[in-house]
mmCIF file with all atom_site columns, C-alpha atoms in Angstrom:
data_model
loop_
_atom_site.group_PDB
_atom_site.id
_atom_site.type_symbol
_atom_site.label_atom_id
_atom_site.label_alt_id
_atom_site.label_comp_id
_atom_site.label_asym_id
_atom_site.label_entity_id
_atom_site.label_seq_id
_atom_site.pdbx_PDB_ins_code
_atom_site.Cartn_x
_atom_site.Cartn_y
_atom_site.Cartn_z
_atom_site.occupancy
_atom_site.B_iso_or_equiv
_atom_site.pdbx_formal_charge
_atom_site.auth_seq_id
_atom_site.auth_comp_id
_atom_site.auth_asym_id
_atom_site.auth_atom_id
_atom_site.pdbx_PDB_model_num
ATOM 1   C CA . MET Z 1 1   ? 14.757  2.813   -2.097  1.00 0.00 ? 253 MET Z CA 1
ATOM 2   C CA . ARG Z 1 2   ? 11.261  3.083   -3.473  1.00 0.00 ? 254 ARG Z CA 1
ATOM 3   C CA . ILE Z 1 3   ? 8.543   1.566   -1.299  1.00 0.00 ? 255 ILE Z CA 1
ATOM 4   C CA . MET Z 1 4   ? 4.984   0.964   -2.477  1.00 0.00 ? 256 MET Z CA 1
ATOM 5   C CA . ILE Z 1 5   ? 2.387   1.411   0.264   1.00 0.00 ? 257 ILE Z CA 1
ATOM 6   C CA . ASP Z 1 6   ? -0.737  -0.776  0.262   1.00 0.00 ? 258 ASP Z CA 1
ATOM 7   C CA . THR Z 1 7   ? -4.288  0.186   1.195   1.00 0.00 ? 259 THR Z CA 1
ATOM 8   C CA . ASN Z 1 8   ? -4.355  -1.699  4.490   1.00 0.00 ? 260 ASN Z CA 1
ATOM 9   C CA . ILE Z 1 9   ? -1.310  0.191   5.748   1.00 0.00 ? 261 ILE Z CA 1
ATOM 10  C CA . PHE Z 1 10  ? -3.056  3.505   5.150   1.00 0.00 ? 262 PHE Z CA 1
ATOM 11  C CA . ILE Z 1 11  ? -6.289  2.359   6.811   1.00 0.00 ? 263 ILE Z CA 1
ATOM 12  C CA . SER Z 1 12  ? -4.458  1.043   9.872   1.00 0.00 ? 264 SER Z CA 1
ATOM 13  C CA . ALA Z 1 13  ? -2.349  4.210   10.120  1.00 0.00 ? 265 ALA Z CA 1
ATOM 14  C CA . ILE Z 1 14  ? -5.457  6.395   10.068  1.00 0.00 ? 266 ILE Z CA 1
ATOM 15  C CA . LEU Z 1 15  ? -7.398  4.307   12.572  1.00 0.00 ? 267 LEU Z CA 1
ATOM 16  C CA . PHE Z 1 16  ? -4.478  3.599   14.903  1.00 0.00 ? 268 PHE Z CA 1
ATOM 17  C CA . PRO Z 1 17  ? -2.037  6.534   14.705  1.00 0.00 ? 269 PRO Z CA 1
ATOM 18  C CA . LYS Z 1 18  ? 0.103   5.083   17.508  1.00 0.00 ? 270 LYS Z CA 1
ATOM 19  C CA . GLY Z 1 19  ? 0.146   1.568   16.017  1.00 0.00 ? 271 GLY Z CA 1
ATOM 20  C CA . GLN Z 1 20  ? 2.749   -0.410  14.127  1.00 0.00 ? 272 GLN Z CA 1
ATOM 21  C CA . ALA Z 1 21  ? 1.355   0.368   10.656  1.00 0.00 ? 273 ALA Z CA 1
ATOM 22  C CA . SER Z 1 22  ? 1.557   4.065   11.431  1.00 0.00 ? 274 SER Z CA 1
ATOM 23  C CA . ALA Z 1 23  ? 5.157   3.663   12.609  1.00 0.00 ? 275 ALA Z CA 1
ATOM 24  C CA . ALA Z 1 24  ? 5.986   1.795   9.396   1.00 0.00 ? 276 ALA Z CA 1
ATOM 25  C CA . LEU Z 1 25  ? 4.334   4.453   7.263   1.00 0.00 ? 277 LEU Z CA 1
ATOM 26  C CA . ASN Z 1 26  ? 6.236   7.193   9.078   1.00 0.00 ? 278 ASN Z CA 1
ATOM 27  C CA . LYS Z 1 27  ? 9.491   5.297   8.510   1.00 0.00 ? 279 LYS Z CA 1
ATOM 28  C CA . ALA Z 1 28  ? 8.665   4.968   4.808   1.00 0.00 ? 280 ALA Z CA 1
ATOM 29  C CA . LEU Z 1 29  ? 8.267   8.748   4.531   1.00 0.00 ? 281 LEU Z CA 1
ATOM 30  C CA . VAL Z 1 30  ? 11.888  9.412   5.513   1.00 0.00 ? 282 VAL Z CA 1
ATOM 31  C CA . PRO Z 1 31  ? 14.987  8.945   3.330   1.00 0.00 ? 283 PRO Z CA 1
ATOM 32  C CA . PRO Z 1 32  ? 16.468  6.652   2.188   1.00 0.00 ? 284 PRO Z CA 1
ATOM 33  C CA . TYR Z 1 33  ? 12.913  5.586   1.339   1.00 0.00 ? 285 TYR Z CA 1
ATOM 34  C CA . GLU Z 1 34  ? 10.836  7.105   -1.426  1.00 0.00 ? 286 GLU Z CA 1
ATOM 35  C CA . PRO Z 1 35  ? 7.170   6.367   -0.703  1.00 0.00 ? 287 PRO Z CA 1
ATOM 36  C CA . VAL Z 1 36  ? 4.892   5.623   -3.619  1.00 0.00 ? 288 VAL Z CA 1
ATOM 37  C CA . THR Z 1 37  ? 1.362   4.357   -4.063  1.00 0.00 ? 289 THR Z CA 1
ATOM 38  C CA . CYS Z 1 38  ? -1.001  4.146   -6.994  1.00 0.00 ? 290 CYS Z CA 1
ATOM 39  C CA . ASP Z 1 39  ? -4.326  5.642   -7.976  1.00 0.00 ? 291 ASP Z CA 1
ATOM 40  C CA . TYR Z 1 40  ? -5.908  2.194   -7.592  1.00 0.00 ? 292 TYR Z CA 1
ATOM 41  C CA . VAL Z 1 41  ? -4.862  2.078   -3.916  1.00 0.00 ? 293 VAL Z CA 1
ATOM 42  C CA . ILE Z 1 42  ? -6.140  5.610   -3.280  1.00 0.00 ? 294 ILE Z CA 1
ATOM 43  C CA . ASP Z 1 43  ? -9.512  4.752   -4.868  1.00 0.00 ? 295 ASP Z CA 1
ATOM 44  C CA . GLU Z 1 44  ? -9.696  1.518   -2.853  1.00 0.00 ? 296 GLU Z CA 1
ATOM 45  C CA . LEU Z 1 45  ? -8.750  3.388   0.325   1.00 0.00 ? 297 LEU Z CA 1
ATOM 46  C CA . ARG Z 1 46  ? -11.515 5.933   -0.134  1.00 0.00 ? 298 ARG Z CA 1
ATOM 47  C CA . ARG Z 1 47  ? -14.094 3.278   -1.012  1.00 0.00 ? 299 ARG Z CA 1
ATOM 48  C CA . LYS Z 1 48  ? -13.257 0.879   1.849   1.00 0.00 ? 300 LYS Z CA 1
ATOM 49  C CA . PHE Z 1 49  ? -12.819 3.605   4.432   1.00 0.00 ? 301 PHE Z CA 1
ATOM 50  C CA . ILE Z 1 50  ? -16.125 5.272   3.646   1.00 0.00 ? 302 ILE Z CA 1
ATOM 51  C CA . GLU Z 1 51  ? -17.871 1.887   3.472   1.00 0.00 ? 303 GLU Z CA 1
ATOM 52  C CA . LYS Z 1 52  ? -16.604 0.776   6.890   1.00 0.00 ? 304 LYS Z CA 1
ATOM 53  C CA . PHE Z 1 53  ? -15.758 3.989   8.753   1.00 0.00 ? 305 PHE Z CA 1
ATOM 54  C CA . ALA Z 1 54  ? -17.981 6.691   7.264   1.00 0.00 ? 306 ALA Z CA 1
ATOM 55  C CA . HIS Z 1 55  ? -18.244 8.414   10.651  1.00 0.00 ? 307 HIS Z CA 1
ATOM 56  C CA . ARG Z 1 56  ? -14.466 9.041   10.504  1.00 0.00 ? 308 ARG Z CA 1
ATOM 57  C CA . ARG Z 1 57  ? -14.352 10.509  7.003   1.00 0.00 ? 309 ARG Z CA 1
ATOM 58  C CA . ASN Z 1 58  ? -12.793 13.776  8.242   1.00 0.00 ? 310 ASN Z CA 1
ATOM 59  C CA . GLU Z 1 59  ? -9.774  11.786  9.440   1.00 0.00 ? 311 GLU Z CA 1
ATOM 60  C CA . LEU Z 1 60  ? -9.411  10.232  5.994   1.00 0.00 ? 312 LEU Z CA 1
ATOM 61  C CA . ASP Z 1 61  ? -9.616  13.609  4.282   1.00 0.00 ? 313 ASP Z CA 1
ATOM 62  C CA . ALA Z 1 62  ? -7.050  15.160  6.632   1.00 0.00 ? 314 ALA Z CA 1
ATOM 63  C CA . PHE Z 1 63  ? -4.739  12.170  6.257   1.00 0.00 ? 315 PHE Z CA 1
ATOM 64  C CA . LEU Z 1 64  ? -4.904  12.268  2.465   1.00 0.00 ? 316 LEU Z CA 1
ATOM 65  C CA . SER Z 1 65  ? -4.332  16.011  2.241   1.00 0.00 ? 317 SER Z CA 1
ATOM 66  C CA . VAL Z 1 66  ? -1.116  15.687  4.245   1.00 0.00 ? 318 VAL Z CA 1
ATOM 67  C CA . SER Z 1 67  ? 0.120   12.309  3.004   1.00 0.00 ? 319 SER Z CA 1
ATOM 68  C CA . LEU Z 1 68  ? -0.409  12.864  -0.686  1.00 0.00 ? 320 LEU Z CA 1
ATOM 69  C CA . SER Z 1 69  ? 1.847   15.889  -0.540  1.00 0.00 ? 321 SER Z CA 1
ATOM 70  C CA . VAL Z 1 70  ? 4.805   13.598  0.256   1.00 0.00 ? 322 VAL Z CA 1
ATOM 71  C CA . ILE Z 1 71  ? 3.802   10.269  -1.318  1.00 0.00 ? 323 ILE Z CA 1
ATOM 72  C CA . GLN Z 1 72  ? 4.090   9.930   -5.070  1.00 0.00 ? 324 GLN Z CA 1
ATOM 73  C CA . VAL Z 1 73  ? 0.903   8.583   -6.656  1.00 0.00 ? 325 VAL Z CA 1
ATOM 74  C CA . VAL Z 1 74  ? 1.435   6.683   -9.909  1.00 0.00 ? 326 VAL Z CA 1
ATOM 75  C CA . LYS Z 1 75  ? -1.072  5.578   -12.498 1.00 0.00 ? 327 LYS Z CA 1
ATOM 76  C CA . THR Z 1 76  ? -1.980  1.893   -12.399 1.00 0.00 ? 328 THR Z CA 1
ATOM 77  C CA . PRO Z 1 77  ? -1.054  0.179   -15.674 1.00 0.00 ? 329 PRO Z CA 1
ATOM 78  C CA . GLU Z 1 78  ? -3.817  -1.746  -17.442 1.00 0.00 ? 330 GLU Z CA 1
ATOM 79  C CA . ILE Z 1 79  ? -1.596  -4.325  -19.142 1.00 0.00 ? 331 ILE Z CA 1
ATOM 80  C CA . PRO Z 1 80  ? -1.140  -7.466  -16.997 1.00 0.00 ? 332 PRO Z CA 1
ATOM 81  C CA . VAL Z 1 81  ? 2.332   -8.712  -16.037 1.00 0.00 ? 333 VAL Z CA 1
ATOM 82  C CA . ASP Z 1 82  ? 3.435   -12.343 -15.685 1.00 0.00 ? 334 ASP Z CA 1
ATOM 83  C CA . ASP Z 1 83  ? 4.011   -12.369 -11.922 1.00 0.00 ? 335 ASP Z CA 1
ATOM 84  C CA . GLU Z 1 84  ? 0.569   -11.072 -11.081 1.00 0.00 ? 336 GLU Z CA 1
ATOM 85  C CA . GLU Z 1 85  ? -0.819  -14.597 -11.468 1.00 0.00 ? 337 GLU Z CA 1
ATOM 86  C CA . LEU Z 1 86  ? 1.087   -15.374 -8.247  1.00 0.00 ? 338 LEU Z CA 1
ATOM 87  C CA . ILE Z 1 87  ? -1.373  -13.135 -6.368  1.00 0.00 ? 339 ILE Z CA 1
ATOM 88  C CA . ARG Z 1 88  ? -4.497  -15.103 -5.289  1.00 0.00 ? 340 ARG Z CA 1
ATOM 89  C CA . ASP Z 1 89  ? -6.880  -12.164 -5.167  1.00 0.00 ? 341 ASP Z CA 1
ATOM 90  C CA . LYS Z 1 90  ? -7.391  -10.892 -8.705  1.00 0.00 ? 342 LYS Z CA 1
ATOM 91  C CA . LYS Z 1 91  ? -8.499  -7.508  -7.331  1.00 0.00 ? 343 LYS Z CA 1
ATOM 92  C CA . ASP Z 1 92  ? -4.995  -7.019  -5.893  1.00 0.00 ? 344 ASP Z CA 1
ATOM 93  C CA . ARG Z 1 93  ? -3.144  -7.718  -9.122  1.00 0.00 ? 345 ARG Z CA 1
ATOM 94  C CA . PRO Z 1 94  ? -3.273  -4.142  -10.475 1.00 0.00 ? 346 PRO Z CA 1
ATOM 95  C CA . ILE Z 1 95  ? -1.384  -2.992  -7.372  1.00 0.00 ? 347 ILE Z CA 1
ATOM 96  C CA . LEU Z 1 96  ? 1.491   -5.333  -8.212  1.00 0.00 ? 348 LEU Z CA 1
ATOM 97  C CA . ARG Z 1 97  ? 1.510   -3.923  -11.759 1.00 0.00 ? 349 ARG Z CA 1
ATOM 98  C CA . ALA Z 1 98  ? 1.771   -0.407  -10.377 1.00 0.00 ? 350 ALA Z CA 1
ATOM 99  C CA . ALA Z 1 99  ? 4.574   -1.377  -7.983  1.00 0.00 ? 351 ALA Z CA 1
ATOM 100 C CA . LEU Z 1 100 ? 6.578   -2.889  -10.827 1.00 0.00 ? 352 LEU Z CA 1
ATOM 101 C CA . ASP Z 1 101 ? 5.887   0.033   -13.144 1.00 0.00 ? 353 ASP Z CA 1
ATOM 102 C CA . ALA Z 1 102 ? 6.943   2.487   -10.423 1.00 0.00 ? 354 ALA Z CA 1
ATOM 103 C CA . GLY Z 1 103 ? 10.219  0.629   -9.888  1.00 0.00 ? 355 GLY Z CA 1
ATOM 104 C CA . ALA Z 1 104 ? 9.403   -0.172  -6.254  1.00 0.00 ? 356 ALA Z CA 1
ATOM 105 C CA . ASP Z 1 105 ? 12.102  -2.049  -4.363  1.00 0.00 ? 357 ASP Z CA 1
ATOM 106 C CA . TYR Z 1 106 ? 9.679   -2.967  -1.565  1.00 0.00 ? 358 TYR Z CA 1
ATOM 107 C CA . PHE Z 1 107 ? 5.945   -3.433  -1.240  1.00 0.00 ? 359 PHE Z CA 1
ATOM 108 C CA . LEU Z 1 108 ? 4.683   -2.744  2.295   1.00 0.00 ? 360 LEU Z CA 1
ATOM 109 C CA . THR Z 1 109 ? 1.473   -4.614  3.076   1.00 0.00 ? 361 THR Z CA 1
ATOM 110 C CA . GLY Z 1 110 ? -0.454  -6.598  5.634   1.00 0.00 ? 362 GLY Z CA 1
ATOM 111 C CA . ASP Z 1 111 ? -2.366  -8.495  2.940   1.00 0.00 ? 363 ASP Z CA 1
ATOM 112 C CA . LYS Z 1 112 ? -1.761  -12.253 3.127   1.00 0.00 ? 364 LYS Z CA 1
ATOM 113 C CA . ASP Z 1 113 ? -2.503  -12.626 -0.582  1.00 0.00 ? 365 ASP Z CA 1
ATOM 114 C CA . PHE Z 1 114 ? 0.671   -10.649 -1.201  1.00 0.00 ? 366 PHE Z CA 1
ATOM 115 C CA . LEU Z 1 115 ? 2.700   -11.832 1.784   1.00 0.00 ? 367 LEU Z CA 1
ATOM 116 C CA . GLU Z 1 116 ? 2.102   -15.503 0.981   1.00 0.00 ? 368 GLU Z CA 1
ATOM 117 C CA . SER Z 1 117 ? 2.756   -15.138 -2.746  1.00 0.00 ? 369 SER Z CA 1
ATOM 118 C CA . ASP Z 1 118 ? 5.954   -16.141 -4.475  1.00 0.00 ? 370 ASP Z CA 1
ATOM 119 C CA . VAL Z 1 119 ? 6.486   -12.676 -5.944  1.00 0.00 ? 371 VAL Z CA 1
ATOM 120 C CA . LEU Z 1 120 ? 10.152  -11.741 -5.630  1.00 0.00 ? 372 LEU Z CA 1
ATOM 121 C CA . ASP Z 1 121 ? 10.152  -8.312  -7.270  1.00 0.00 ? 373 ASP Z CA 1
ATOM 122 C CA . PRO Z 1 122 ? 9.364   -6.058  -5.590  1.00 0.00 ? 374 PRO Z CA 1
ATOM 123 C CA . ARG Z 1 123 ? 10.201  -7.602  -2.236  1.00 0.00 ? 375 ARG Z CA 1
ATOM 124 C CA . ILE Z 1 124 ? 6.925   -7.913  -0.352  1.00 0.00 ? 376 ILE Z CA 1
ATOM 125 C CA . ILE Z 1 125 ? 7.331   -7.120  3.329   1.00 0.00 ? 377 ILE Z CA 1
ATOM 126 C CA . SER Z 1 126 ? 5.116   -6.940  6.378   1.00 0.00 ? 378 SER Z CA 1
ATOM 127 C CA . VAL Z 1 127 ? 4.995   -4.060  8.834   1.00 0.00 ? 379 VAL Z CA 1
ATOM 128 C CA . ALA Z 1 128 ? 7.063   -6.030  11.358  1.00 0.00 ? 380 ALA Z CA 1
ATOM 129 C CA . GLU Z 1 129 ? 9.735   -6.901  8.771   1.00 0.00 ? 381 GLU Z CA 1
ATOM 130 C CA . PHE Z 1 130 ? 9.958   -3.304  7.617   1.00 0.00 ? 382 PHE Z CA 1
ATOM 131 C CA . LEU Z 1 131 ? 10.244  -1.941  11.138  1.00 0.00 ? 383 LEU Z CA 1
ATOM 132 C CA . ASP Z 1 132 ? 13.064  -4.425  11.836  1.00 0.00 ? 384 ASP Z CA 1
ATOM 133 C CA . MET Z 1 133 ? 15.047  -3.269  8.803   1.00 0.00 ? 385 MET Z CA 1
ATOM 134 C CA . ASP Z 1 134 ? 17.949  -0.874  9.359   1.00 0.00 ? 386 ASP Z CA 1
#
């Protein structure tokens, strides 16, 4: 099962390595899951992390060097898809495009713009929902 990982999951996992987001990310790295993210998320992660947590940049660099060796990074498509209008925040819409293009079964996020949307494919799940899954 392919699972797209959102920016906020990565940030939380880096900042709180013993937290729930980190546990969810670790679960996503193990079969039967196939973790995937997109170049848009990686760019957003770098930008937001450096903007808010510049003093912890070494942690970001170490995290990325390890994580990106096991997480597939796909290119974000430029052509809009119909369901992306269900996402309130227009800046998040490219991530949905990438998830669909990557064939993700699940989209792991803490972002309410995704969690409260009516998008059905991929299935958008919170950290708590994912950790409760068998």
